[in-house]
Short mmCIF file of C-alpha atoms in Angstrom, two decimals:
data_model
loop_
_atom_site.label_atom_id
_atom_site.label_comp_id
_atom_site.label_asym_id
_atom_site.label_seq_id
_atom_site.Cartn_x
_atom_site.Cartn_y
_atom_site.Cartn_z
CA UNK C 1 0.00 0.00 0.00
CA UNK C 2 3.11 2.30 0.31
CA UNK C 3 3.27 4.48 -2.71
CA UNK C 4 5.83 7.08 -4.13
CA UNK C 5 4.88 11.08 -3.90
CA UNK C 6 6.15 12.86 -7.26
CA UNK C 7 6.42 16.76 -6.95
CA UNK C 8 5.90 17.28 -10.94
CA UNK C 9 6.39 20.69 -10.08
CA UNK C 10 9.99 19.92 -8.08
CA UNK C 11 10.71 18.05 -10.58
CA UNK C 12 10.58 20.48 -13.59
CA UNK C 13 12.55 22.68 -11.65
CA UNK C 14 15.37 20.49 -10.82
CA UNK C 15 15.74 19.43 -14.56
CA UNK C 16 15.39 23.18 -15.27
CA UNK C 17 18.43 23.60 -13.68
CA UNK C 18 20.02 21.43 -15.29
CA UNK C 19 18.81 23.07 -18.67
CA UNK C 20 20.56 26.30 -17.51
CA UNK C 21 23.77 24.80 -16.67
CA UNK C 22 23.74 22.42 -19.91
CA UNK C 23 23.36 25.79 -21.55
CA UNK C 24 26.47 27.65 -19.50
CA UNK C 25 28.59 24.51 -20.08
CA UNK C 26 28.05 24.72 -23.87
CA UNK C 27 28.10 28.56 -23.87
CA UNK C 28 32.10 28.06 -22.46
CA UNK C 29 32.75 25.61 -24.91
CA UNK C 30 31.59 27.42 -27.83
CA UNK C 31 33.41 31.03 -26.65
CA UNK C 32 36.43 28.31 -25.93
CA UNK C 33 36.05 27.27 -29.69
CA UNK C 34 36.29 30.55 -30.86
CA UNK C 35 39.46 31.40 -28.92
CA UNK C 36 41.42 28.22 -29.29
CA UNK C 37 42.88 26.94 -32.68
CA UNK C 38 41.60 23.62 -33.84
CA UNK C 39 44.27 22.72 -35.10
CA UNK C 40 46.70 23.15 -31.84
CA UNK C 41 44.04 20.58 -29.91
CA UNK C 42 44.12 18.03 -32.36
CA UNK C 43 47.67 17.32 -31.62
CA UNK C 44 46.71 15.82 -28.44
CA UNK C 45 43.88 14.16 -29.41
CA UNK C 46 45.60 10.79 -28.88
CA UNK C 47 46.51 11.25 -25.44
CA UNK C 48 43.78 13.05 -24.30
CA UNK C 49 41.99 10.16 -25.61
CA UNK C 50 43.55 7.70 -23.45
CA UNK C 51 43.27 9.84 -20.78
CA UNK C 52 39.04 10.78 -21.49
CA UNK C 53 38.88 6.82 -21.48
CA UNK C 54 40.81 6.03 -18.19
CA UNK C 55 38.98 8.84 -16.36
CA UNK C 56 35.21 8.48 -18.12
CA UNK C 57 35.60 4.64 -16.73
CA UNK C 58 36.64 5.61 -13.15
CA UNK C 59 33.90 8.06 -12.62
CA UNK C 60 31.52 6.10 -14.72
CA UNK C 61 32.11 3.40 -12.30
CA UNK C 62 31.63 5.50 -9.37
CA UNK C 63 28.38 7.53 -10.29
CA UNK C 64 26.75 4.11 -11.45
CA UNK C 65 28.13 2.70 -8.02
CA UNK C 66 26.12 5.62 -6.07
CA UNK C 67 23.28 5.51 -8.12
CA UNK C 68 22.79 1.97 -7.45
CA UNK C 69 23.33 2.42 -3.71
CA UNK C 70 20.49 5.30 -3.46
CA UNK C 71 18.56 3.09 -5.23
CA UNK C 72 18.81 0.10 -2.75
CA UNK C 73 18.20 2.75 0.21
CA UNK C 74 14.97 3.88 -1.18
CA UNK C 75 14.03 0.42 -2.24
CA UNK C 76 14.38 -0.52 1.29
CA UNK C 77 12.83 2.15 2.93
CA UNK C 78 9.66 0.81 0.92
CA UNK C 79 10.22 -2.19 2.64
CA UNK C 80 10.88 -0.87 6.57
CA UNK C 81 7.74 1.52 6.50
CA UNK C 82 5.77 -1.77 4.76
CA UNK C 83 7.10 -3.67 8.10
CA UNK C 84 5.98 -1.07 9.91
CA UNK C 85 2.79 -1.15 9.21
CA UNK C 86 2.67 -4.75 9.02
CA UNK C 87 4.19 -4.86 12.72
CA UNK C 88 1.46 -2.37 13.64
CA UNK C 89 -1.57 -4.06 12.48
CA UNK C 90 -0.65 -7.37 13.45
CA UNK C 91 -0.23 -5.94 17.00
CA UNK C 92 -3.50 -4.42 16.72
CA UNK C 93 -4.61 -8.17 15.87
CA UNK C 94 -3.03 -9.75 18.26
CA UNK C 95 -4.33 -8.46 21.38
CA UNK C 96 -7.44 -9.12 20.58
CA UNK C 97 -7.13 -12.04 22.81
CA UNK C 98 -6.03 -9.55 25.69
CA UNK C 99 -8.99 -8.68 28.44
CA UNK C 100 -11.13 -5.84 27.57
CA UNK C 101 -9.59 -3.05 29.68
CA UNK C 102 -5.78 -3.50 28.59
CA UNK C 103 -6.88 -4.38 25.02
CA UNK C 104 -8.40 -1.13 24.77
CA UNK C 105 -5.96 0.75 26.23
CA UNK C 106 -3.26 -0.96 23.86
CA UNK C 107 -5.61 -0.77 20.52
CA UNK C 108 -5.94 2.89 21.90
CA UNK C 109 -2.31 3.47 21.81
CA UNK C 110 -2.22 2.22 18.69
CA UNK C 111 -4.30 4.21 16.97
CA UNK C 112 -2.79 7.36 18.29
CA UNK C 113 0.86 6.10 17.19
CA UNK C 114 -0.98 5.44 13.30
CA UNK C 115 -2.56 9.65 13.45
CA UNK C 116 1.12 10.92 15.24
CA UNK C 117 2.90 8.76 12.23
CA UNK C 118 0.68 10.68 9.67
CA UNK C 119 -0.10 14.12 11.29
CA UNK C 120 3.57 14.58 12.61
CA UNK C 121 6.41 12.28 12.08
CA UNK C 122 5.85 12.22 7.79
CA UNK C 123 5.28 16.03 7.53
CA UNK C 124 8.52 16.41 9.80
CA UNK C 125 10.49 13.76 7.34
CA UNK C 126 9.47 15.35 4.10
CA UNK C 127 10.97 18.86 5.83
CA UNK C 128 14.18 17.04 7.10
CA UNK C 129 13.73 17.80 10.29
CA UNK C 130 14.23 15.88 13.71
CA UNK C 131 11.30 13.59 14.57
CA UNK C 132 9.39 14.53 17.88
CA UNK C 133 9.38 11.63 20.54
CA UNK C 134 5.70 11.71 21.12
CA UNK C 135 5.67 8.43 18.88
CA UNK C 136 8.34 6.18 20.55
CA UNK C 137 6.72 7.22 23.74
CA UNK C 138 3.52 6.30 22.75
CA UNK C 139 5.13 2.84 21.35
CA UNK C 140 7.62 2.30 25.07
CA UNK C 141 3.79 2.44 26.95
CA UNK C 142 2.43 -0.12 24.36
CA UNK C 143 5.40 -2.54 25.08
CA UNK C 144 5.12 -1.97 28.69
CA UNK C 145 1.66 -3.36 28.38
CA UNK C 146 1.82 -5.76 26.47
CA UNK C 147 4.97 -7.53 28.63
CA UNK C 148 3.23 -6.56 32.00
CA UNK C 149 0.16 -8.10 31.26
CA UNK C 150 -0.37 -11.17 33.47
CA UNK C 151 -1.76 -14.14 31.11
CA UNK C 152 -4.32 -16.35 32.90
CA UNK C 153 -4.81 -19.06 30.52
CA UNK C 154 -2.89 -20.81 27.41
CA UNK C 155 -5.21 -18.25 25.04
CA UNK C 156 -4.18 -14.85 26.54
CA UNK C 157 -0.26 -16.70 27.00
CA UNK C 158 -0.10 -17.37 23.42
CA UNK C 159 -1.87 -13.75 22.75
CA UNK C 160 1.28 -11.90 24.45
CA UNK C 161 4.16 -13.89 22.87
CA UNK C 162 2.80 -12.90 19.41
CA UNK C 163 2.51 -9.15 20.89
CA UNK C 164 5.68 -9.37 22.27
CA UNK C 165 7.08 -10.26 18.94
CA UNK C 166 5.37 -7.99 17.09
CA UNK C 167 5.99 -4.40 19.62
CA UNK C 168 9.72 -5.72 19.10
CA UNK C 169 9.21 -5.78 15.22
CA UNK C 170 7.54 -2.19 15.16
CA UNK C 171 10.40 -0.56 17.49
CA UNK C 172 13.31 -2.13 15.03
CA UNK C 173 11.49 -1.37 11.93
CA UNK C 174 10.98 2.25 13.27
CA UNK C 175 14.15 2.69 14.45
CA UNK C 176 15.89 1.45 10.97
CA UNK C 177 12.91 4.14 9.14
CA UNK C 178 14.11 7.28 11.11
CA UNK C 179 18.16 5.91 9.93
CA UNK C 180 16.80 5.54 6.69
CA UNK C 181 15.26 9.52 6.56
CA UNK C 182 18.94 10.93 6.86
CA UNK C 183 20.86 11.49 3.46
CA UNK C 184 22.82 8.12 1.53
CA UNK C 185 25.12 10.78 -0.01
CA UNK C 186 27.36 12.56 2.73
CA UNK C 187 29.16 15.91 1.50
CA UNK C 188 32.49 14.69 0.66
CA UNK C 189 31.38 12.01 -1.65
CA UNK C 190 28.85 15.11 -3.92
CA UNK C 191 31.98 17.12 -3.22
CA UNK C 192 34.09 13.84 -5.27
CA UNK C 193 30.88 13.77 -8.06
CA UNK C 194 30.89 17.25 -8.80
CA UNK C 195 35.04 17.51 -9.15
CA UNK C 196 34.75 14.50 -11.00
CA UNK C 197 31.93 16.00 -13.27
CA UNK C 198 34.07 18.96 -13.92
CA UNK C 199 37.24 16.47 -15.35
CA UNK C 200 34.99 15.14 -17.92
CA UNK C 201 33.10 18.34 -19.08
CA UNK C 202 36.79 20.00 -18.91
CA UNK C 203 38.44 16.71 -21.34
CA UNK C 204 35.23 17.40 -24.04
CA UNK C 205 36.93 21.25 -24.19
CA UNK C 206 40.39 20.08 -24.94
CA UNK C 207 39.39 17.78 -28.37
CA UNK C 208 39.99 19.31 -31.39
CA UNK C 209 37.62 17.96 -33.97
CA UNK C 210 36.19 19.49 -37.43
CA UNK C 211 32.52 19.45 -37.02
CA UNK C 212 32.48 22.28 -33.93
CA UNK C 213 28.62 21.90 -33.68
CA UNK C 214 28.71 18.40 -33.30
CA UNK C 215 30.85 18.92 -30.66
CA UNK C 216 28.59 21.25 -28.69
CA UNK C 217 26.08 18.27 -29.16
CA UNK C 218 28.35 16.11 -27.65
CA UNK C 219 29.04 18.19 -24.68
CA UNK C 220 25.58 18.61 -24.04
CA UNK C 221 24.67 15.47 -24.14
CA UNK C 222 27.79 14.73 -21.34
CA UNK C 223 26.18 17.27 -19.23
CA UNK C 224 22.16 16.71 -19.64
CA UNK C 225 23.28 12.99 -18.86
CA UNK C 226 25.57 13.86 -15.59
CA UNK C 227 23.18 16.42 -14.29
CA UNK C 228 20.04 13.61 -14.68
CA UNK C 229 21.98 11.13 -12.80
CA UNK C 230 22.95 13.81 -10.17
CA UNK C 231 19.10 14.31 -9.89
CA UNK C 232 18.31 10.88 -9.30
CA UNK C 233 21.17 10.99 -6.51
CA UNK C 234 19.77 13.38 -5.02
CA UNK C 235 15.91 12.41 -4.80
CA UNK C 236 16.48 8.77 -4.19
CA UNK C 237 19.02 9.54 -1.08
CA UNK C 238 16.74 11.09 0.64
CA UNK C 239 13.32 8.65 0.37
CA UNK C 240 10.97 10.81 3.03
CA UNK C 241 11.69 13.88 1.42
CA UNK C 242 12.18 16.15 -2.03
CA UNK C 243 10.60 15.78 -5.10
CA UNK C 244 9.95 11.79 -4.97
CA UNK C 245 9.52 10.28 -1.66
CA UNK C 246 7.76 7.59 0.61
CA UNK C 247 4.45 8.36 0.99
CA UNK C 248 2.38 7.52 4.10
CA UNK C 249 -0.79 5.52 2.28
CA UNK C 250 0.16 2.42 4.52
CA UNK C 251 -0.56 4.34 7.78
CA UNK C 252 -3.54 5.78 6.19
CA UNK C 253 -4.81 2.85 5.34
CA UNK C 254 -3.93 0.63 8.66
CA UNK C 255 -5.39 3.85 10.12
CA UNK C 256 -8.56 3.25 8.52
CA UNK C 257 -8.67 -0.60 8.97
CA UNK C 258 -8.34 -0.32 13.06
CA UNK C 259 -12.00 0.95 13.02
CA UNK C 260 -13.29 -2.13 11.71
CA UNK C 261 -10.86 -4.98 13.73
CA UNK C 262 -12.64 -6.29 16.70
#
């Protein structure tokens, strides 16, 4: 039930950006065209061939490595919030067997952790800010009922051993979601991307080559194709927030189920 928020809007903006720098990285190497003799670069075409190849591998190598990896991360945060939820509801199932007063009081609980989820902890992931405690406090007095409750019969035994496993489910998998709302990317590695972006523009300015406006193609193409992946870097490291992120249908629609369970 977990979907994926897109911010068309966020979107067209990012790849406008990278529209207007595609344009100031051609405008350089078209003033740089003018300025510089053809004929002078294509001396070193051969070894700044080698060199375009050695370096286009390495950093190919790299940005596919940390596109893959942001990838994974936001592929498993769909999975943690799914276990979330899942932990949640079959909690909410499973002390159903429980007497009427701490059932209640539990199911209760419950329900206010599902509206504090939606109402506070999402809207305060999508803004990158730090997540209030009112929901692990609400989820510390649900385990300390469900493990003081005193079982009088094999029904009510078997009842809290599947709660117990199932609060202790919900804490890890809400634990690993607030680990998974920081950034994959940390500064030094963008800082390693962008220098490493800047090589391979800088090698398309130092080929000397005939066709000039095919070579403007060429550089924009470099450019468009960099500043797309560095998009996708940047929206898929950070899965609760930007312009595509996690969104919170699962707790809606656990939310929405807990009225009916009995």
């Amino acid at each position: 039930m977990t979907h994926t928020v897109t911010n068309v809007s966020g979107l067209v903006a990012e790849f406008a950006i990278v529209a207007a720098v595609v344009g100031c990285f051609v405008a350089l190497h078209a003033y740089l065209q003018r300025h510089l003799r053809s004929e002078v670069l294509r001396r070193h075409n051969d070894v700044a061939g080698f060199l375009f190849s050695a370096v286009g591998i390495l950093y190919a190598v790299v940005l596919g490595f940390v596109v893959v990896v942001v990838w994974q991360k936001y592929d498993g945060a769909v999975d943690i919030v799914e276990a979330e939820v899942n932990a949640t509801g079959d909690l909410y199932h499973a002390v159903g067997s429980y007497p009427a007063t701490p059932r209640a009081q539990i199911r209760s609980e419950l329900q206010q952790y599902a509206r504090t989820v939606i109402g506070v902890e999402w809207p305060a992931m999508e803004r990158d800010e730090e997540v209030p405690e009112t929901g692990v406090n609400l989820i510390d007095n649900v385990a300390y009922r469900v493990d003081s409750f005193a079982p009088t019969n094999w029904k009510e035994f078997a009842a809290q051993q599947a709660a117990i496993s199932d609060v202790q489910r919900l804490l890890d998998s809400r634990r690993a979601r607030l680990v998974q709302a920081a950034p994959a990317v940390p500064s030094v590695l963008w800082f390693a991307l962008i220098v490493g972006a800047l090589a391979m523009i800088a090698f398309c300015y130092i080929f000397g080559v005939e066709n000039r406006p095919a070579q403007l193609v060429m550089t924009a193409i470099l450019v468009a194709l960099i500043g797309i992946l560095f998009v996708v870097i940047q929206e898929f490291a950070t899965p609760f927030s930007g312009s595509v992120r996690i969104s919170a249908d699962g707790w809606a629609y656990i939310q929405q189920r807990m009225s009916y369970i009995r």
